[in-house]
Amino acid sequence: MDKVMRLASEKGVVVFTKSSCCLCYAVNILFQELGVIPVVHEIDKDPEGKEMEKAITRLGCTAPVPAVFIGGKLVGSTNEVMSLHLSGSLTPLLKPYRA
Amino acid sequence: MNSPTPQFVSSRRMSVYDPIHQISMWGEGFKSNGNLSASIPLIDEPDMKLDSQSEDASHGILGEPNKYDQEANKPTDKIQRRLAQNREAARKSRLRKKAYVQQLESSRLKLMQLEQELERARQQGMYIGGGLDSNHLGFAGSVNSGITTFEMEYGHWVNEQNRQITELRRALNAHIGDMELRILVDSMMNHYAEIFRMKFAAAKADVFYVMSGMWKTTAERFFLWIGGFRPSELLKVLGPLIEPLTEQQRLDIYNLGQSCQQAEDALSQGMDKLRQILADSVAAGQFMEGTYIPQMTSAMEKLEALVSFVNQADHIRQQTLQQMSRILTIRQAARCLLALGEYFQRLRALSSLWSNRPREPA
């Protein structure tokens, strides 16, 4: 939990992924299209990966990966990111963190 | 089929007393002999019809004599003419009946052939159905009850959709009030939510079926993007049809289109990545005894990821619909939904026309 929150607060846009997860790849592509380069942590490559996955689920994320944090706060998984973007709310959220 | 002789006798008896009834009966038979799906009841019908006819004939004999006693007093040539006409009518009726029976026989043969093919295909474990026009039978695998259920429900869904579209069109033409219009719009939105729920369940049953849009008609499948329509394309098509719009609305719709496009691109690239990883996974390693299974297990895991892609694509579709209803007034939303529904109706009609087009002889 601590590790997840610590990593999530390190940078503006943080995404927890798994190396084999193609939806995670898709979310990263979206961020890049919006002019943001997120910090990516592959939890399957992390020794504490299992714990991190549990922590993410406990925080209420709809899927363990991708888990998107903006400004240190949990935004959600792919569903939430897509909903935000289609409602036009994602771009203003990302504005302070654009490359 | 029964031998025609018994009916032949009764029809000849009938013809003198009730030619008009018989002519109209065979006319009905021809009208209902439209397509193959009606052929099963038709095979049984003529027997029933002819049985009731013989009853009528006996009534005719008992009920009619008075009429003809009177006529014996009138000039003979009138009777002769009448009898000749009856004979002619009876002859024509017999010819029609013969043609009808022949048509029935060939339909019956065709039906038997189709049933045999169906049985053969079922035994080989293919889906029967999938797309209302194509003869595509799906891939070989065990028959999937989740998909069979989906196809059945989809048939109902389309019927309900058509009904709602007709109702919406009438309502807009009749200039009903906003309150009533809202009810229609809400029920159509709920109806779309229903298809997305159905697809969610179907994707779990067979993701490839959903990915390939197997339940859709051919023209709809031409526009397929990850198991359904491409929202940004639809926005481009529908946009001009909902004019007039305010400047704010026009801007909002433009932004929605942009966001859709970006979301679709991201998802498409994710799909490409998945294909690449899967291809690498299948290509990697050697196909030797013993090393086959672990490789296939990892490939299987990657295929599971397809389910989440299909679900995500549907999520984008649904969100786009929601956003449109948020941006538009109730009347504009109604016009938009009507245009959307009619668009798909036309695509389905196009598919039908296409598959029924006259082909050049081989």
CSV table of C-alpha atoms in Angstrom, one decimal:
chain,number,residue,atom,x,y,z
A,1,MET,CA,0.0,0.0,0.0
A,2,ASP,CA,2.7,2.4,1.0
A,3,LYS,CA,4.9,1.5,-1.9
A,4,VAL,CA,2.0,2.1,-4.3
A,5,MET,CA,1.1,5.4,-2.8
A,6,ARG,CA,4.7,6.5,-2.7
A,7,LEU,CA,5.3,5.6,-6.3
A,8,ALA,CA,2.0,7.2,-7.3
A,9,SER,CA,2.9,10.5,-5.8
A,10,GLU,CA,6.4,10.7,-7.3
A,11,LYS,CA,5.2,12.1,-10.6
A,12,GLY,CA,2.1,13.7,-12.1
A,13,VAL,CA,0.9,10.7,-14.2
A,14,VAL,CA,1.7,7.2,-12.9
A,15,VAL,CA,0.5,4.0,-14.4
A,16,PHE,CA,0.9,0.5,-12.9
A,17,THR,CA,1.0,-2.2,-15.5
A,18,LYS,CA,2.0,-5.7,-16.3
A,19,SER,CA,4.5,-6.4,-19.0
A,20,SER,CA,2.1,-8.7,-20.9
A,21,CYS,CA,-0.9,-6.4,-20.6
A,22,CYS,CA,-2.0,-5.0,-23.9
A,23,LEU,CA,-4.8,-2.8,-22.5
A,24,CYS,CA,-2.1,-1.1,-20.4
A,25,TYR,CA,-0.2,-0.5,-23.6
A,26,ALA,CA,-3.3,1.0,-25.1
A,27,VAL,CA,-3.8,3.4,-22.1
A,28,ASN,CA,-0.2,4.5,-22.4
A,29,ILE,CA,-0.6,5.2,-26.1
A,30,LEU,CA,-3.6,7.3,-25.3
A,31,PHE,CA,-1.6,9.4,-22.8
A,32,GLN,CA,1.1,9.9,-25.3
A,33,GLU,CA,-1.4,11.1,-27.9
A,34,LEU,CA,-2.6,13.6,-25.3
A,35,GLY,CA,1.0,14.9,-24.8
A,36,VAL,CA,1.8,13.2,-21.6
A,37,ILE,CA,4.5,10.7,-20.8
A,38,PRO,CA,3.4,8.6,-17.8
A,39,VAL,CA,5.8,6.9,-15.4
A,40,VAL,CA,5.2,3.2,-15.8
A,41,HIS,CA,5.7,0.6,-13.1
A,42,GLU,CA,5.5,-3.0,-14.3
A,43,ILE,CA,4.3,-4.8,-11.1
A,44,ASP,CA,4.9,-8.2,-12.5
A,45,LYS,CA,8.6,-7.4,-12.7
A,46,ASP,CA,8.5,-6.0,-9.1
A,47,PRO,CA,9.4,-8.5,-6.3
A,48,GLU,CA,6.6,-7.0,-4.3
A,49,GLY,CA,4.3,-7.2,-7.2
A,50,LYS,CA,1.6,-9.4,-5.6
A,51,GLU,CA,1.3,-7.0,-2.6
A,52,MET,CA,1.1,-4.0,-4.9
A,53,GLU,CA,-1.7,-5.7,-6.9
A,54,LYS,CA,-3.6,-6.3,-3.7
A,55,ALA,CA,-3.1,-2.7,-2.6
A,56,ILE,CA,-4.4,-1.4,-5.9
A,57,THR,CA,-7.5,-3.6,-5.6
A,58,ARG,CA,-8.1,-2.4,-2.0
A,59,LEU,CA,-7.9,1.2,-3.2
A,60,GLY,CA,-11.0,0.4,-5.3
A,61,CYS,CA,-9.5,0.1,-8.7
A,62,THR,CA,-11.9,-1.8,-11.0
A,63,ALA,CA,-9.0,-3.9,-12.4
A,64,PRO,CA,-5.5,-4.5,-11.0
A,65,VAL,CA,-3.9,-3.2,-14.2
A,66,PRO,CA,-3.7,-0.7,-15.6
A,67,ALA,CA,-4.0,1.5,-12.5
A,68,VAL,CA,-3.8,5.2,-13.3
A,69,PHE,CA,-2.9,7.8,-10.8
A,70,ILE,CA,-3.0,11.5,-11.7
A,71,GLY,CA,-1.6,14.0,-9.2
A,72,GLY,CA,-1.2,11.2,-6.7
A,73,LYS,CA,-4.9,10.3,-6.8
A,74,LEU,CA,-6.3,7.1,-8.2
A,75,VAL,CA,-8.3,7.8,-11.3
A,76,GLY,CA,-9.1,4.1,-12.1
A,77,SER,CA,-8.5,1.5,-14.8
A,78,THR,CA,-9.2,1.6,-18.5
A,79,ASN,CA,-12.9,2.0,-18.1
A,80,GLU,CA,-12.6,5.1,-16.0
A,81,VAL,CA,-9.9,6.6,-18.2
A,82,MET,CA,-12.0,6.2,-21.3
A,83,SER,CA,-15.1,7.6,-19.6
A,84,LEU,CA,-13.2,10.6,-18.5
A,85,HIS,CA,-11.7,11.2,-21.9
A,86,LEU,CA,-15.0,10.9,-23.7
A,87,SER,CA,-16.7,13.3,-21.3
A,88,GLY,CA,-13.9,15.8,-22.0
A,89,SER,CA,-12.6,15.8,-18.4
A,90,LEU,CA,-9.3,13.9,-19.0
A,91,THR,CA,-7.5,16.6,-21.0
A,92,PRO,CA,-7.9,19.4,-18.3
A,93,LEU,CA,-6.8,16.9,-15.6
A,94,LEU,CA,-3.6,16.2,-17.6
A,95,LYS,CA,-2.9,19.8,-18.5
A,96,PRO,CA,-0.4,20.5,-15.7
A,97,TYR,CA,1.6,17.4,-16.5
A,98,ARG,CA,2.0,17.8,-20.3
A,99,ALA,CA,5.5,17.3,-21.6
B,1,MET,CA,-47.5,-37.7,-50.9
B,2,ASN,CA,-51.1,-39.0,-51.2
B,3,SER,CA,-52.1,-40.2,-54.7
B,4,PRO,CA,-54.1,-37.5,-56.4
B,5,THR,CA,-57.0,-39.9,-57.5
B,6,PRO,CA,-59.3,-39.6,-54.5
B,7,GLN,CA,-59.1,-35.8,-54.5
B,8,PHE,CA,-59.5,-35.9,-58.2
B,9,VAL,CA,-62.9,-37.5,-57.9
B,10,SER,CA,-64.2,-35.2,-55.2
B,11,SER,CA,-62.9,-32.2,-57.1
B,12,ARG,CA,-64.7,-33.2,-60.2
B,13,ARG,CA,-67.9,-33.6,-58.2
B,14,MET,CA,-67.2,-30.3,-56.5
B,15,SER,CA,-66.6,-28.5,-59.8
B,16,VAL,CA,-70.2,-28.7,-61.0
B,17,TYR,CA,-71.6,-27.2,-57.8
B,18,ASP,CA,-68.9,-24.9,-56.4
B,19,PRO,CA,-66.1,-23.9,-58.9
B,20,ILE,CA,-65.5,-20.5,-57.5
B,21,HIS,CA,-64.7,-21.9,-54.0
B,22,GLN,CA,-62.2,-24.3,-55.5
B,23,ILE,CA,-60.4,-21.7,-57.7
B,24,SER,CA,-60.0,-19.4,-54.7
B,25,MET,CA,-58.6,-22.3,-52.6
B,26,TRP,CA,-55.8,-23.0,-55.0
B,27,GLY,CA,-55.1,-19.3,-55.3
B,28,GLU,CA,-54.6,-19.1,-51.5
B,29,GLY,CA,-52.3,-22.1,-51.7
B,30,PHE,CA,-50.1,-20.3,-54.2
B,31,LYS,CA,-50.1,-17.0,-52.3
B,32,SER,CA,-48.8,-18.7,-49.1
B,33,ASN,CA,-46.2,-20.8,-50.9
B,34,GLY,CA,-43.7,-17.9,-50.7
B,35,ASN,CA,-40.5,-19.1,-49.0
B,36,LEU,CA,-39.1,-22.2,-47.7
B,37,SER,CA,-39.8,-21.4,-44.1
B,38,ALA,CA,-43.5,-21.7,-44.8
B,39,SER,CA,-43.1,-25.0,-46.5
B,40,ILE,CA,-43.5,-27.2,-43.4
B,41,PRO,CA,-47.1,-26.2,-42.6
B,42,LEU,CA,-47.9,-26.2,-46.3
B,43,ILE,CA,-47.0,-29.8,-46.6
B,44,ASP,CA,-49.8,-30.7,-44.2
B,45,GLU,CA,-52.3,-28.1,-45.2
B,46,PRO,CA,-53.6,-29.4,-48.6
B,47,ASP,CA,-54.8,-32.6,-46.9
B,48,MET,CA,-56.8,-30.6,-44.4
B,49,LYS,CA,-58.1,-28.3,-47.0
B,50,LEU,CA,-59.2,-31.1,-49.3
B,51,ASP,CA,-60.9,-32.9,-46.4
B,52,SER,CA,-63.0,-29.9,-45.6
B,53,GLN,CA,-63.7,-29.5,-49.3
B,54,SER,CA,-65.3,-33.0,-49.4
B,55,GLU,CA,-67.5,-32.0,-46.5
B,56,ASP,CA,-68.5,-28.9,-48.5
B,57,ALA,CA,-69.2,-31.0,-51.5
B,58,SER,CA,-71.7,-33.2,-49.7
B,59,HIS,CA,-73.4,-30.1,-48.3
B,60,GLY,CA,-73.4,-28.8,-51.8
B,61,ILE,CA,-75.2,-31.9,-53.2
B,62,LEU,CA,-77.8,-31.8,-50.5
B,63,GLY,CA,-78.3,-28.1,-50.5
B,64,GLU,CA,-78.4,-27.4,-54.2
B,65,PRO,CA,-80.9,-29.5,-56.1
B,66,ASN,CA,-83.7,-27.0,-56.1
B,67,LYS,CA,-81.7,-24.5,-58.1
B,68,TYR,CA,-81.1,-27.0,-60.9
B,69,ASP,CA,-84.7,-28.2,-61.2
B,70,GLN,CA,-85.7,-24.6,-61.9
B,71,GLU,CA,-83.0,-24.3,-64.5
B,72,ALA,CA,-84.2,-27.4,-66.5
B,73,ASN,CA,-87.2,-25.3,-67.5
B,74,LYS,CA,-84.9,-22.6,-69.1
B,75,PRO,CA,-83.4,-22.9,-72.6
B,76,THR,CA,-80.9,-25.9,-72.9
B,77,ASP,CA,-78.0,-23.9,-74.5
B,78,LYS,CA,-77.8,-21.8,-71.4
B,79,ILE,CA,-77.3,-25.0,-69.4
B,80,GLN,CA,-74.8,-26.3,-72.0
B,81,ARG,CA,-72.8,-23.1,-71.8
B,82,ARG,CA,-72.9,-23.2,-68.0
B,83,LEU,CA,-71.7,-26.8,-68.0
B,84,ALA,CA,-68.9,-26.0,-70.5
B,85,GLN,CA,-67.8,-23.2,-68.3
B,86,ASN,CA,-67.7,-25.5,-65.3
B,87,ARG,CA,-65.7,-28.1,-67.2
B,88,GLU,CA,-63.2,-25.4,-68.3
B,89,ALA,CA,-63.0,-24.1,-64.7
B,90,ALA,CA,-62.5,-27.6,-63.4
B,91,ARG,CA,-59.8,-28.3,-66.0
B,92,LYS,CA,-57.9,-25.2,-65.1
B,93,SER,CA,-58.3,-25.9,-61.4
B,94,ARG,CA,-56.8,-29.4,-61.9
B,95,LEU,CA,-53.9,-28.0,-63.8
B,96,ARG,CA,-53.2,-25.4,-61.1
B,97,LYS,CA,-53.5,-28.1,-58.5
B,98,LYS,CA,-51.0,-30.3,-60.4
B,99,ALA,CA,-48.5,-27.4,-60.6
B,100,TYR,CA,-49.0,-26.7,-56.9
B,101,VAL,CA,-48.4,-30.3,-55.9
B,102,GLN,CA,-45.3,-30.4,-58.0
B,103,GLN,CA,-44.0,-27.3,-56.3
B,104,LEU,CA,-44.8,-28.8,-52.9
B,105,GLU,CA,-42.9,-32.0,-53.8
B,106,SER,CA,-39.8,-30.1,-54.8
B,107,SER,CA,-40.0,-27.9,-51.7
B,108,ARG,CA,-40.2,-31.0,-49.6
B,109,LEU,CA,-37.2,-32.5,-51.2
B,110,LYS,CA,-35.3,-29.3,-50.7
B,111,LEU,CA,-36.3,-29.2,-47.1
B,112,MET,CA,-35.1,-32.8,-46.5
B,113,GLN,CA,-31.8,-31.9,-48.1
B,114,LEU,CA,-31.3,-28.9,-45.9
B,115,GLU,CA,-32.2,-30.9,-42.8
B,116,GLN,CA,-29.6,-33.5,-43.7
B,117,GLU,CA,-26.9,-30.8,-44.3
B,118,LEU,CA,-27.9,-29.2,-40.9
B,119,GLU,CA,-27.5,-32.5,-39.1
B,120,ARG,CA,-24.2,-33.2,-40.7
B,121,ALA,CA,-22.9,-29.7,-39.8
B,122,ARG,CA,-24.2,-30.1,-36.2
B,123,GLN,CA,-22.4,-33.3,-35.8
B,124,GLN,CA,-19.2,-31.7,-36.9
B,125,GLY,CA,-19.8,-29.2,-34.2
B,126,MET,CA,-20.3,-25.9,-36.1
B,127,TYR,CA,-22.6,-23.1,-35.2
B,128,ILE,CA,-25.7,-23.0,-37.2
B,129,GLY,CA,-26.9,-19.5,-37.7
B,130,GLY,CA,-24.8,-16.4,-37.3
B,131,GLY,CA,-25.8,-13.7,-39.7
B,132,LEU,CA,-29.2,-13.8,-41.2
B,133,ASP,CA,-28.0,-14.0,-44.8
B,134,SER,CA,-24.6,-15.5,-45.1
B,135,ASN,CA,-23.9,-19.2,-45.4
B,136,HIS,CA,-20.9,-18.8,-43.1
B,137,LEU,CA,-21.0,-21.6,-40.6
B,138,GLY,CA,-18.4,-20.4,-38.1
B,139,PHE,CA,-15.3,-22.4,-37.0
B,140,ALA,CA,-15.3,-26.0,-35.8
B,141,GLY,CA,-15.7,-26.3,-32.1
B,142,SER,CA,-18.4,-27.6,-29.7
B,143,VAL,CA,-21.8,-26.0,-30.1
B,144,ASN,CA,-22.0,-23.1,-27.7
B,145,SER,CA,-25.2,-22.5,-25.8
B,146,GLY,CA,-24.1,-19.0,-24.8
B,147,ILE,CA,-23.9,-18.1,-28.4
B,148,THR,CA,-27.1,-19.9,-29.3
B,149,THR,CA,-28.8,-17.9,-26.6
B,150,PHE,CA,-27.3,-14.7,-27.8
B,151,GLU,CA,-28.4,-15.3,-31.4
B,152,MET,CA,-32.0,-15.9,-30.3
B,153,GLU,CA,-32.0,-12.8,-28.1
B,154,TYR,CA,-30.5,-10.8,-30.9
B,155,GLY,CA,-33.4,-11.7,-33.2
B,156,HIS,CA,-35.8,-10.4,-30.5
B,157,TRP,CA,-33.6,-7.3,-30.0
B,158,VAL,CA,-33.8,-6.4,-33.7
B,159,ASN,CA,-37.6,-6.8,-33.8
B,160,GLU,CA,-37.9,-4.5,-30.8
B,161,GLN,CA,-35.5,-2.1,-32.3
B,162,ASN,CA,-37.5,-1.9,-35.5
B,163,ARG,CA,-40.7,-1.3,-33.5
B,164,GLN,CA,-39.1,1.5,-31.4
B,165,ILE,CA,-37.8,3.2,-34.6
B,166,THR,CA,-41.2,3.2,-36.2
B,167,GLU,CA,-42.7,4.6,-33.0
B,168,LEU,CA,-40.0,7.3,-32.8
B,169,ARG,CA,-40.6,8.3,-36.4
B,170,ARG,CA,-44.3,8.6,-35.8
B,171,ALA,CA,-43.8,10.6,-32.7
B,172,LEU,CA,-41.4,13.1,-34.3
B,173,ASN,CA,-43.8,13.5,-37.3
B,174,ALA,CA,-46.7,14.0,-35.0
B,175,HIS,CA,-44.7,16.7,-33.1
B,176,ILE,CA,-45.4,15.3,-29.6
B,177,GLY,CA,-44.2,17.1,-26.5
B,178,ASP,CA,-40.8,16.9,-24.9
B,179,MET,CA,-42.0,14.8,-22.0
B,180,GLU,CA,-43.4,12.0,-24.1
B,181,LEU,CA,-40.4,12.2,-26.4
B,182,ARG,CA,-38.1,11.8,-23.4
B,183,ILE,CA,-39.8,8.5,-22.6
B,184,LEU,CA,-39.2,7.2,-26.1
B,185,VAL,CA,-35.5,8.4,-26.0
B,186,ASP,CA,-34.9,6.8,-22.7
B,187,SER,CA,-36.4,3.5,-23.7
B,188,MET,CA,-34.2,3.4,-26.9
B,189,MET,CA,-31.1,4.2,-24.8
B,190,ASN,CA,-32.0,1.4,-22.5
B,191,HIS,CA,-32.5,-0.9,-25.5
B,192,TYR,CA,-28.9,-0.1,-26.6
B,193,ALA,CA,-27.7,-0.8,-23.0
B,194,GLU,CA,-29.4,-4.2,-23.4
B,195,ILE,CA,-27.4,-5.2,-26.5
B,196,PHE,CA,-24.2,-4.2,-24.8
B,197,ARG,CA,-25.1,-6.4,-21.8
B,198,MET,CA,-25.9,-9.3,-24.2
B,199,LYS,CA,-22.5,-8.8,-26.0
B,200,PHE,CA,-20.7,-8.8,-22.6
B,201,ALA,CA,-22.1,-12.2,-21.9
B,202,ALA,CA,-21.5,-13.5,-25.4
B,203,ALA,CA,-17.9,-12.4,-25.3
B,204,LYS,CA,-17.4,-14.6,-22.3
B,205,ALA,CA,-18.9,-17.5,-24.1
B,206,ASP,CA,-16.9,-17.0,-27.3
B,207,VAL,CA,-14.9,-13.8,-27.8
B,208,PHE,CA,-14.0,-14.6,-31.5
B,209,TYR,CA,-17.7,-14.8,-32.3
B,210,VAL,CA,-18.2,-11.3,-30.9
B,211,MET,CA,-14.9,-10.0,-32.4
B,212,SER,CA,-15.9,-11.1,-35.9
B,213,GLY,CA,-19.4,-9.7,-35.6
B,214,MET,CA,-20.9,-13.1,-36.6
B,215,TRP,CA,-24.4,-12.1,-35.7
B,216,LYS,CA,-24.4,-9.1,-38.0
B,217,THR,CA,-25.3,-8.9,-41.7
B,218,THR,CA,-22.6,-8.7,-44.3
B,219,ALA,CA,-22.7,-4.9,-44.9
B,220,GLU,CA,-22.6,-4.2,-41.1
B,221,ARG,CA,-19.6,-6.5,-40.8
B,222,PHE,CA,-17.8,-4.5,-43.5
B,223,PHE,CA,-17.7,-1.6,-41.0
B,224,LEU,CA,-16.6,-3.7,-38.1
B,225,TRP,CA,-14.2,-2.5,-35.5
B,226,ILE,CA,-13.5,-4.8,-32.6
B,227,GLY,CA,-16.8,-6.4,-32.5
B,228,GLY,CA,-19.1,-3.5,-33.4
B,229,PHE,CA,-19.5,-0.1,-35.0
B,230,ARG,CA,-16.8,2.5,-34.9
B,231,PRO,CA,-18.1,5.4,-32.8
B,232,SER,CA,-16.1,8.2,-34.5
B,233,GLU,CA,-17.3,7.1,-37.9
B,234,LEU,CA,-20.9,7.1,-36.7
B,235,LEU,CA,-20.5,10.6,-35.3
B,236,LYS,CA,-19.3,11.9,-38.7
B,237,VAL,CA,-22.3,10.3,-40.4
B,238,LEU,CA,-24.9,11.4,-37.9
B,239,GLY,CA,-23.6,14.9,-37.2
B,240,PRO,CA,-25.0,16.6,-40.3
B,241,LEU,CA,-28.4,15.0,-39.7
B,242,ILE,CA,-29.0,16.6,-36.3
B,243,GLU,CA,-28.6,20.2,-37.5
B,244,PRO,CA,-29.4,22.9,-36.5
B,245,LEU,CA,-27.0,22.9,-33.6
B,246,THR,CA,-25.8,25.7,-31.4
B,247,GLU,CA,-22.1,26.7,-31.6
B,248,GLN,CA,-21.5,25.2,-28.2
B,249,GLN,CA,-23.1,21.9,-29.3
B,250,ARG,CA,-21.1,21.9,-32.5
B,251,LEU,CA,-17.9,22.3,-30.5
B,252,ASP,CA,-18.9,19.7,-27.9
B,253,ILE,CA,-19.6,17.2,-30.7
B,254,TYR,CA,-16.4,18.0,-32.4
B,255,ASN,CA,-14.5,17.4,-29.2
B,256,LEU,CA,-16.4,14.2,-28.6
B,257,GLY,CA,-15.4,13.0,-32.0
B,258,GLN,CA,-11.8,13.8,-31.4
B,259,SER,CA,-11.8,11.9,-28.1
B,260,CYS,CA,-13.5,9.0,-29.7
B,261,GLN,CA,-10.8,8.9,-32.4
B,262,GLN,CA,-8.0,9.0,-29.9
B,263,ALA,CA,-9.6,6.3,-27.7
B,264,GLU,CA,-10.2,4.1,-30.8
B,265,ASP,CA,-6.6,4.6,-32.0
B,266,ALA,CA,-5.2,3.7,-28.6
B,267,LEU,CA,-7.4,0.6,-28.4
B,268,SER,CA,-6.5,-0.4,-32.0
B,269,GLN,CA,-2.8,-0.1,-31.3
B,270,GLY,CA,-3.3,-2.2,-28.2
B,271,MET,CA,-4.9,-4.9,-30.4
B,272,ASP,CA,-2.0,-4.8,-32.8
B,273,LYS,CA,0.3,-5.3,-29.9
B,274,LEU,CA,-1.7,-8.2,-28.8
B,275,ARG,CA,-1.6,-9.8,-32.3
B,276,GLN,CA,2.2,-9.3,-32.4
B,277,ILE,CA,2.7,-10.9,-28.9
B,278,LEU,CA,0.4,-13.8,-29.8
B,279,ALA,CA,2.2,-14.4,-33.1
B,280,ASP,CA,5.5,-14.3,-31.4
B,281,SER,CA,4.2,-16.7,-28.8
B,282,VAL,CA,2.9,-19.2,-31.3
B,283,ALA,CA,6.0,-18.9,-33.5
B,284,ALA,CA,8.4,-19.3,-30.6
B,285,GLY,CA,9.8,-22.6,-29.5
B,286,GLN,CA,9.7,-25.8,-31.5
B,287,PHE,CA,6.7,-28.0,-32.2
B,288,MET,CA,8.3,-31.0,-30.6
B,289,GLU,CA,6.7,-33.6,-28.3
B,290,GLY,CA,6.5,-32.2,-24.8
B,291,THR,CA,7.3,-28.5,-25.5
B,292,TYR,CA,3.9,-28.0,-27.2
B,293,ILE,CA,1.7,-27.5,-24.2
B,294,PRO,CA,3.4,-24.7,-22.2
B,295,GLN,CA,3.6,-22.6,-25.4
B,296,MET,CA,-0.1,-23.1,-26.0
B,297,THR,CA,-1.0,-22.2,-22.4
B,298,SER,CA,0.7,-18.9,-22.7
B,299,ALA,CA,-1.0,-18.3,-26.1
B,300,MET,CA,-4.3,-19.2,-24.5
B,301,GLU,CA,-3.7,-16.6,-21.8
B,302,LYS,CA,-3.1,-13.9,-24.4
B,303,LEU,CA,-6.4,-14.9,-26.2
B,304,GLU,CA,-8.2,-14.2,-22.9
B,305,ALA,CA,-7.1,-10.6,-23.1
B,306,LEU,CA,-9.2,-10.3,-26.2
B,307,VAL,CA,-12.3,-10.4,-24.0
B,308,SER,CA,-11.2,-7.2,-22.2
B,309,PHE,CA,-10.6,-5.5,-25.6
B,310,VAL,CA,-14.0,-6.3,-26.9
B,311,ASN,CA,-15.5,-5.1,-23.6
B,312,GLN,CA,-13.5,-1.9,-23.7
B,313,ALA,CA,-14.6,-1.2,-27.3
B,314,ASP,CA,-18.3,-1.6,-26.3
B,315,HIS,CA,-17.6,0.6,-23.3
B,316,ILE,CA,-16.4,3.4,-25.7
B,317,ARG,CA,-19.5,2.9,-27.9
B,318,GLN,CA,-21.8,3.1,-24.9
B,319,GLN,CA,-20.1,6.2,-23.5
B,320,THR,CA,-20.3,7.9,-26.9
B,321,LEU,CA,-24.0,7.4,-26.9
B,322,GLN,CA,-24.3,8.7,-23.4
B,323,GLN,CA,-22.3,11.8,-24.2
B,324,MET,CA,-24.4,12.5,-27.3
B,325,SER,CA,-27.6,12.4,-25.3
B,326,ARG,CA,-25.9,14.8,-22.8
B,327,ILE,CA,-24.9,17.3,-25.4
B,328,LEU,CA,-28.2,17.3,-27.4
B,329,THR,CA,-31.6,18.6,-26.5
B,330,ILE,CA,-34.3,15.9,-26.2
B,331,ARG,CA,-35.7,16.6,-29.6
B,332,GLN,CA,-32.2,16.5,-31.2
B,333,ALA,CA,-31.4,13.3,-29.3
B,334,ALA,CA,-34.6,11.8,-30.7
B,335,ARG,CA,-33.7,12.7,-34.2
B,336,CYS,CA,-30.2,11.4,-33.7
B,337,LEU,CA,-31.4,8.1,-32.4
B,338,LEU,CA,-33.9,7.8,-35.2
B,339,ALA,CA,-31.1,8.5,-37.8
B,340,LEU,CA,-28.9,6.0,-36.0
B,341,GLY,CA,-31.6,3.3,-36.0
B,342,GLU,CA,-32.5,3.9,-39.7
B,343,TYR,CA,-28.9,3.8,-40.7
B,344,PHE,CA,-28.5,0.3,-39.4
B,345,GLN,CA,-31.8,-0.7,-40.8
B,346,ARG,CA,-30.6,0.4,-44.2
B,347,LEU,CA,-27.3,-1.5,-43.8
B,348,ARG,CA,-29.3,-4.6,-43.0
B,349,ALA,CA,-31.5,-4.0,-46.0
B,350,LEU,CA,-28.4,-3.5,-48.2
B,351,SER,CA,-27.0,-6.8,-47.0
B,352,SER,CA,-30.2,-8.5,-47.9
B,353,LEU,CA,-30.3,-7.0,-51.4
B,354,TRP,CA,-26.8,-7.9,-51.9
B,355,SER,CA,-27.2,-11.5,-51.0
B,356,ASN,CA,-30.3,-11.8,-53.2
B,357,ARG,CA,-28.8,-10.1,-56.2
B,358,PRO,CA,-29.1,-12.0,-59.5
B,359,ARG,CA,-25.8,-13.7,-60.2
B,360,GLU,CA,-24.2,-14.4,-63.5
B,361,PRO,CA,-24.5,-18.0,-64.5
B,362,ALA,CA,-21.2,-19.8,-63.8
